[in-house]
Amino acid sequence: TKEYLQTYDHLAVWAREAGLLAAGPVAALRAAAREQPAAAQRVLRRALAFREAVYPVALDVGSVAFAVVAAHTRSTRQAATLARRPDVGGPVACWVLPDDHLEAPVLAAATAVEDLLCSPLSRVVAVCAGRGCGWLFADPRRRRRWCDMAVCGNRAKARRYAGSRRAR
């Protein structure tokens, strides 16, 4: 499969596009990464190692990798602070992660993984059948084959159609 997270910049943009971090902090993180390239590279390596551990854990086949995932979520809990919420009618407080240092994308991803693993959706994680994809997705109805029908599903159908045209 193709590696999409080749630089810290890619990691920060992915975190924004995945809805893990807001655009403003991501712009600041990208600037900070340009000023601290060695630190940004270390964070990228940690993110890739975390992703590699998450994959077998999400598929419930990685007992050794679980310790790595647990360590990341533990460090995320230590970085979070309890903040008072200003809105009336909702919870009084919530956990807030810092979004102003280079670790922010990894911390946000670890929180999302923790949320998934602690939810019923953790039992319905599937691997995309798309050629060269391998992305994971939640499939509660157990009927999907692709992470995204518009991308992987469409490519598979187009390949199948082209193959049937050539066969005729």
PDB file of C-alpha atoms in Angstrom, residues 11-168:
ATOM      1  CA  LEU A  11       0.146  14.314   9.234  1.00  0.00           C
ATOM      2  CA  ALA A  12      -1.167  17.728  10.280  1.00  0.00           C
ATOM      3  CA  VAL A  13      -3.313  18.095   7.153  1.00  0.00           C
ATOM      4  CA  TRP A  14      -4.672  14.563   7.625  1.00  0.00           C
ATOM      5  CA  ALA A  15      -5.627  15.415  11.226  1.00  0.00           C
ATOM      6  CA  ARG A  16      -7.500  18.475   9.968  1.00  0.00           C
ATOM      7  CA  GLU A  17      -9.252  16.608   7.146  1.00  0.00           C
ATOM      8  CA  ALA A  18     -10.208  13.767   9.499  1.00  0.00           C
ATOM      9  CA  GLY A  19     -11.857  16.320  11.796  1.00  0.00           C
ATOM     10  CA  LEU A  20      -9.399  15.708  14.627  1.00  0.00           C
ATOM     11  CA  LEU A  21      -7.948  19.240  14.674  1.00  0.00           C
ATOM     12  CA  ALA A  22      -9.275  22.626  13.593  1.00  0.00           C
ATOM     13  CA  ALA A  23      -7.770  24.573  10.683  1.00  0.00           C
ATOM     14  CA  GLY A  24      -6.264  27.370  12.823  1.00  0.00           C
ATOM     15  CA  PRO A  25      -4.171  25.136  15.075  1.00  0.00           C
ATOM     16  CA  VAL A  26      -3.108  23.031  12.087  1.00  0.00           C
ATOM     17  CA  ALA A  27      -1.712  26.094  10.308  1.00  0.00           C
ATOM     18  CA  ALA A  28       0.248  26.991  13.443  1.00  0.00           C
ATOM     19  CA  LEU A  29       1.494  23.398  13.813  1.00  0.00           C
ATOM     20  CA  ARG A  30       2.677  23.334  10.198  1.00  0.00           C
ATOM     21  CA  ALA A  31       4.624  26.558  10.789  1.00  0.00           C
ATOM     22  CA  ALA A  32       6.113  25.170  14.010  1.00  0.00           C
ATOM     23  CA  ALA A  33       7.152  22.003  12.186  1.00  0.00           C
ATOM     24  CA  ARG A  34       9.057  24.066   9.622  1.00  0.00           C
ATOM     25  CA  GLU A  35      10.911  25.760  12.504  1.00  0.00           C
ATOM     26  CA  GLN A  36      11.582  22.453  14.337  1.00  0.00           C
ATOM     27  CA  PRO A  37      12.125  19.843  11.598  1.00  0.00           C
ATOM     28  CA  ALA A  38      13.862  17.288  13.823  1.00  0.00           C
ATOM     29  CA  ALA A  39      11.098  17.382  16.444  1.00  0.00           C
ATOM     30  CA  ALA A  40       8.443  17.201  13.722  1.00  0.00           C
ATOM     31  CA  GLN A  41      10.184  14.138  12.246  1.00  0.00           C
ATOM     32  CA  ARG A  42      10.160  12.421  15.669  1.00  0.00           C
ATOM     33  CA  VAL A  43       6.427  13.085  16.022  1.00  0.00           C
ATOM     34  CA  LEU A  44       5.804  11.692  12.533  1.00  0.00           C
ATOM     35  CA  ARG A  45       7.707   8.508  13.444  1.00  0.00           C
ATOM     36  CA  ARG A  46       5.604   8.178  16.626  1.00  0.00           C
ATOM     37  CA  ALA A  47       2.418   8.655  14.599  1.00  0.00           C
ATOM     38  CA  LEU A  48       3.425   5.953  12.120  1.00  0.00           C
ATOM     39  CA  ALA A  49       4.338   3.529  14.914  1.00  0.00           C
ATOM     40  CA  PHE A  50       1.021   4.249  16.603  1.00  0.00           C
ATOM     41  CA  ARG A  51      -0.874   3.640  13.359  1.00  0.00           C
ATOM     42  CA  GLU A  52       0.936   0.327  12.863  1.00  0.00           C
ATOM     43  CA  ALA A  53      -0.091  -0.754  16.369  1.00  0.00           C
ATOM     44  CA  VAL A  54      -3.697   0.386  15.942  1.00  0.00           C
ATOM     45  CA  TYR A  55      -4.283  -1.727  12.844  1.00  0.00           C
ATOM     46  CA  PRO A  56      -4.075  -5.193  14.486  1.00  0.00           C
ATOM     47  CA  VAL A  57      -5.717  -3.940  17.675  1.00  0.00           C
ATOM     48  CA  ALA A  58      -8.702  -2.542  15.743  1.00  0.00           C
ATOM     49  CA  LEU A  59      -9.037  -5.909  13.994  1.00  0.00           C
ATOM     50  CA  ASP A  60      -8.750  -7.646  17.402  1.00  0.00           C
ATOM     51  CA  VAL A  61      -5.680  -9.648  16.391  1.00  0.00           C
ATOM     52  CA  GLY A  62      -2.908  -7.709  18.123  1.00  0.00           C
ATOM     53  CA  SER A  63      -2.327  -8.518  21.768  1.00  0.00           C
ATOM     54  CA  VAL A  64       1.281  -7.266  21.689  1.00  0.00           C
ATOM     55  CA  ALA A  65       0.292  -4.094  19.826  1.00  0.00           C
ATOM     56  CA  PHE A  66      -2.370  -3.384  22.436  1.00  0.00           C
ATOM     57  CA  ALA A  67       0.329  -2.281  24.895  1.00  0.00           C
ATOM     58  CA  VAL A  68       1.553   0.325  22.394  1.00  0.00           C
ATOM     59  CA  VAL A  69      -1.973   1.638  21.837  1.00  0.00           C
ATOM     60  CA  ALA A  70      -2.641   1.712  25.568  1.00  0.00           C
ATOM     61  CA  ALA A  71       0.566   3.680  26.188  1.00  0.00           C
ATOM     62  CA  HIS A  72      -0.444   6.287  23.595  1.00  0.00           C
ATOM     63  CA  THR A  73      -3.920   6.683  25.035  1.00  0.00           C
ATOM     64  CA  ARG A  74      -2.431   6.954  28.536  1.00  0.00           C
ATOM     65  CA  SER A  75      -0.143   9.786  27.399  1.00  0.00           C
ATOM     66  CA  THR A  76      -3.162  11.453  25.792  1.00  0.00           C
ATOM     67  CA  ARG A  77      -5.057  11.308  29.074  1.00  0.00           C
ATOM     68  CA  GLN A  78      -2.069  12.858  30.847  1.00  0.00           C
ATOM     69  CA  ALA A  79      -1.919  15.713  28.307  1.00  0.00           C
ATOM     70  CA  ALA A  80      -5.641  16.536  28.539  1.00  0.00           C
ATOM     71  CA  THR A  81      -7.043  19.098  30.946  1.00  0.00           C
ATOM     72  CA  LEU A  82     -10.533  19.357  32.314  1.00  0.00           C
ATOM     73  CA  ALA A  83     -12.133  22.568  31.047  1.00  0.00           C
ATOM     74  CA  ARG A  84     -15.405  24.206  31.985  1.00  0.00           C
ATOM     75  CA  ARG A  85     -17.914  24.338  29.124  1.00  0.00           C
ATOM     76  CA  PRO A  86     -19.614  27.660  28.541  1.00  0.00           C
ATOM     77  CA  ASP A  87     -22.810  26.272  27.011  1.00  0.00           C
ATOM     78  CA  VAL A  88     -25.872  25.803  29.185  1.00  0.00           C
ATOM     79  CA  GLY A  89     -27.753  22.545  29.011  1.00  0.00           C
ATOM     80  CA  GLY A  90     -24.790  20.335  28.154  1.00  0.00           C
ATOM     81  CA  PRO A  91     -22.109  18.831  30.327  1.00  0.00           C
ATOM     82  CA  VAL A  92     -20.466  21.193  32.798  1.00  0.00           C
ATOM     83  CA  ALA A  93     -16.941  20.270  31.672  1.00  0.00           C
ATOM     84  CA  CYS A  94     -15.051  18.256  29.097  1.00  0.00           C
ATOM     85  CA  TRP A  95     -11.528  17.001  28.468  1.00  0.00           C
ATOM     86  CA  VAL A  96      -9.529  19.264  26.174  1.00  0.00           C
ATOM     87  CA  LEU A  97      -6.318  18.310  24.431  1.00  0.00           C
ATOM     88  CA  PRO A  98      -3.612  20.869  23.738  1.00  0.00           C
ATOM     89  CA  ASP A  99      -3.553  21.792  20.081  1.00  0.00           C
ATOM     90  CA  ASP A 100      -0.553  24.091  20.233  1.00  0.00           C
ATOM     91  CA  HIS A 101       2.380  21.679  20.171  1.00  0.00           C
ATOM     92  CA  LEU A 102       3.674  19.231  17.601  1.00  0.00           C
ATOM     93  CA  GLU A 103       2.218  16.160  19.350  1.00  0.00           C
ATOM     94  CA  ALA A 104      -1.351  17.435  18.786  1.00  0.00           C
ATOM     95  CA  PRO A 105      -2.144  15.222  15.739  1.00  0.00           C
ATOM     96  CA  VAL A 106      -0.956  12.086  17.563  1.00  0.00           C
ATOM     97  CA  LEU A 107      -2.841  13.020  20.726  1.00  0.00           C
ATOM     98  CA  ALA A 108      -6.034  13.674  18.761  1.00  0.00           C
ATOM     99  CA  ALA A 109      -5.686  10.397  16.847  1.00  0.00           C
ATOM    100  CA  ALA A 110      -5.095   8.464  20.091  1.00  0.00           C
ATOM    101  CA  THR A 111      -8.280   9.954  21.548  1.00  0.00           C
ATOM    102  CA  ALA A 112     -10.255   8.912  18.463  1.00  0.00           C
ATOM    103  CA  VAL A 113      -8.820   5.386  18.675  1.00  0.00           C
ATOM    104  CA  GLU A 114      -9.668   5.201  22.370  1.00  0.00           C
ATOM    105  CA  ASP A 115     -13.238   6.295  21.597  1.00  0.00           C
ATOM    106  CA  LEU A 116     -13.528   3.589  18.928  1.00  0.00           C
ATOM    107  CA  LEU A 117     -12.028   0.806  21.039  1.00  0.00           C
ATOM    108  CA  CYS A 118     -14.321   1.649  23.967  1.00  0.00           C
ATOM    109  CA  SER A 119     -17.446   1.648  21.806  1.00  0.00           C
ATOM    110  CA  PRO A 120     -19.594  -1.148  20.347  1.00  0.00           C
ATOM    111  CA  LEU A 121     -18.227  -0.200  16.909  1.00  0.00           C
ATOM    112  CA  SER A 122     -14.926  -1.816  17.894  1.00  0.00           C
ATOM    113  CA  ARG A 123     -16.528  -5.191  17.183  1.00  0.00           C
ATOM    114  CA  VAL A 124     -17.445  -4.321  13.588  1.00  0.00           C
ATOM    115  CA  VAL A 125     -14.198  -2.942  12.140  1.00  0.00           C
ATOM    116  CA  ALA A 126     -13.493  -4.188   8.614  1.00  0.00           C
ATOM    117  CA  VAL A 127     -10.685  -3.833   6.073  1.00  0.00           C
ATOM    118  CA  CYS A 128     -11.394  -2.189   2.732  1.00  0.00           C
ATOM    119  CA  ALA A 129     -11.337  -4.654  -0.154  1.00  0.00           C
ATOM    120  CA  GLY A 130     -10.074  -1.979  -2.538  1.00  0.00           C
ATOM    121  CA  ARG A 131      -6.891  -2.867  -4.385  1.00  0.00           C
ATOM    122  CA  GLY A 132      -3.954  -1.315  -2.533  1.00  0.00           C
ATOM    123  CA  CYS A 133      -6.186   0.422   0.034  1.00  0.00           C
ATOM    124  CA  GLY A 134      -6.278  -1.453   3.340  1.00  0.00           C
ATOM    125  CA  TRP A 135      -8.084   1.325   5.208  1.00  0.00           C
ATOM    126  CA  LEU A 136     -10.224   0.315   8.166  1.00  0.00           C
ATOM    127  CA  PHE A 137     -13.850   1.325   8.627  1.00  0.00           C
ATOM    128  CA  ALA A 138     -16.748   0.529  10.944  1.00  0.00           C
ATOM    129  CA  ASP A 139     -19.334  -1.727   9.316  1.00  0.00           C
ATOM    130  CA  PRO A 140     -22.177  -2.256  11.815  1.00  0.00           C
ATOM    131  CA  ARG A 141     -24.439  -3.901   9.225  1.00  0.00           C
ATOM    132  CA  ARG A 142     -21.580  -6.078   7.918  1.00  0.00           C
ATOM    133  CA  ARG A 143     -22.526  -5.389   4.319  1.00  0.00           C
ATOM    134  CA  ARG A 144     -19.856  -2.989   3.084  1.00  0.00           C
ATOM    135  CA  ARG A 145     -16.781  -3.994   1.117  1.00  0.00           C
ATOM    136  CA  TRP A 146     -15.062  -0.638   0.684  1.00  0.00           C
ATOM    137  CA  CYS A 147     -14.006   2.209   2.930  1.00  0.00           C
ATOM    138  CA  ASP A 148     -15.675   4.626   0.522  1.00  0.00           C
ATOM    139  CA  MET A 149     -17.998   3.597  -2.281  1.00  0.00           C
ATOM    140  CA  ALA A 150     -17.176   6.767  -4.225  1.00  0.00           C
ATOM    141  CA  VAL A 151     -13.461   5.932  -4.271  1.00  0.00           C
ATOM    142  CA  CYS A 152     -12.536   2.279  -3.735  1.00  0.00           C
ATOM    143  CA  GLY A 153     -15.947   0.887  -4.686  1.00  0.00           C
ATOM    144  CA  ASN A 154     -16.087   2.910  -7.874  1.00  0.00           C
ATOM    145  CA  ARG A 155     -12.561   1.859  -8.862  1.00  0.00           C
ATOM    146  CA  ALA A 156     -13.398  -1.818  -8.325  1.00  0.00           C
ATOM    147  CA  LYS A 157     -16.580  -1.539 -10.385  1.00  0.00           C
ATOM    148  CA  ALA A 158     -14.752   0.317 -13.167  1.00  0.00           C
ATOM    149  CA  ARG A 159     -12.048  -2.399 -13.267  1.00  0.00           C
ATOM    150  CA  ARG A 160     -14.697  -5.121 -13.356  1.00  0.00           C
ATOM    151  CA  TYR A 161     -16.576  -3.338 -16.162  1.00  0.00           C
ATOM    152  CA  ALA A 162     -13.390  -2.796 -18.207  1.00  0.00           C
ATOM    153  CA  GLY A 163     -12.481  -6.461 -17.731  1.00  0.00           C
ATOM    154  CA  SER A 164     -15.878  -7.626 -18.940  1.00  0.00           C
ATOM    155  CA  ARG A 165     -15.623  -5.345 -21.999  1.00  0.00           C
ATOM    156  CA  ARG A 166     -12.199  -6.769 -22.865  1.00  0.00           C
ATOM    157  CA  ALA A 167     -13.504 -10.332 -22.432  1.00  0.00           C
ATOM    158  CA  ARG A 168     -16.194  -9.723 -25.043  1.00  0.00           C
TER     159      ARG A 168
END
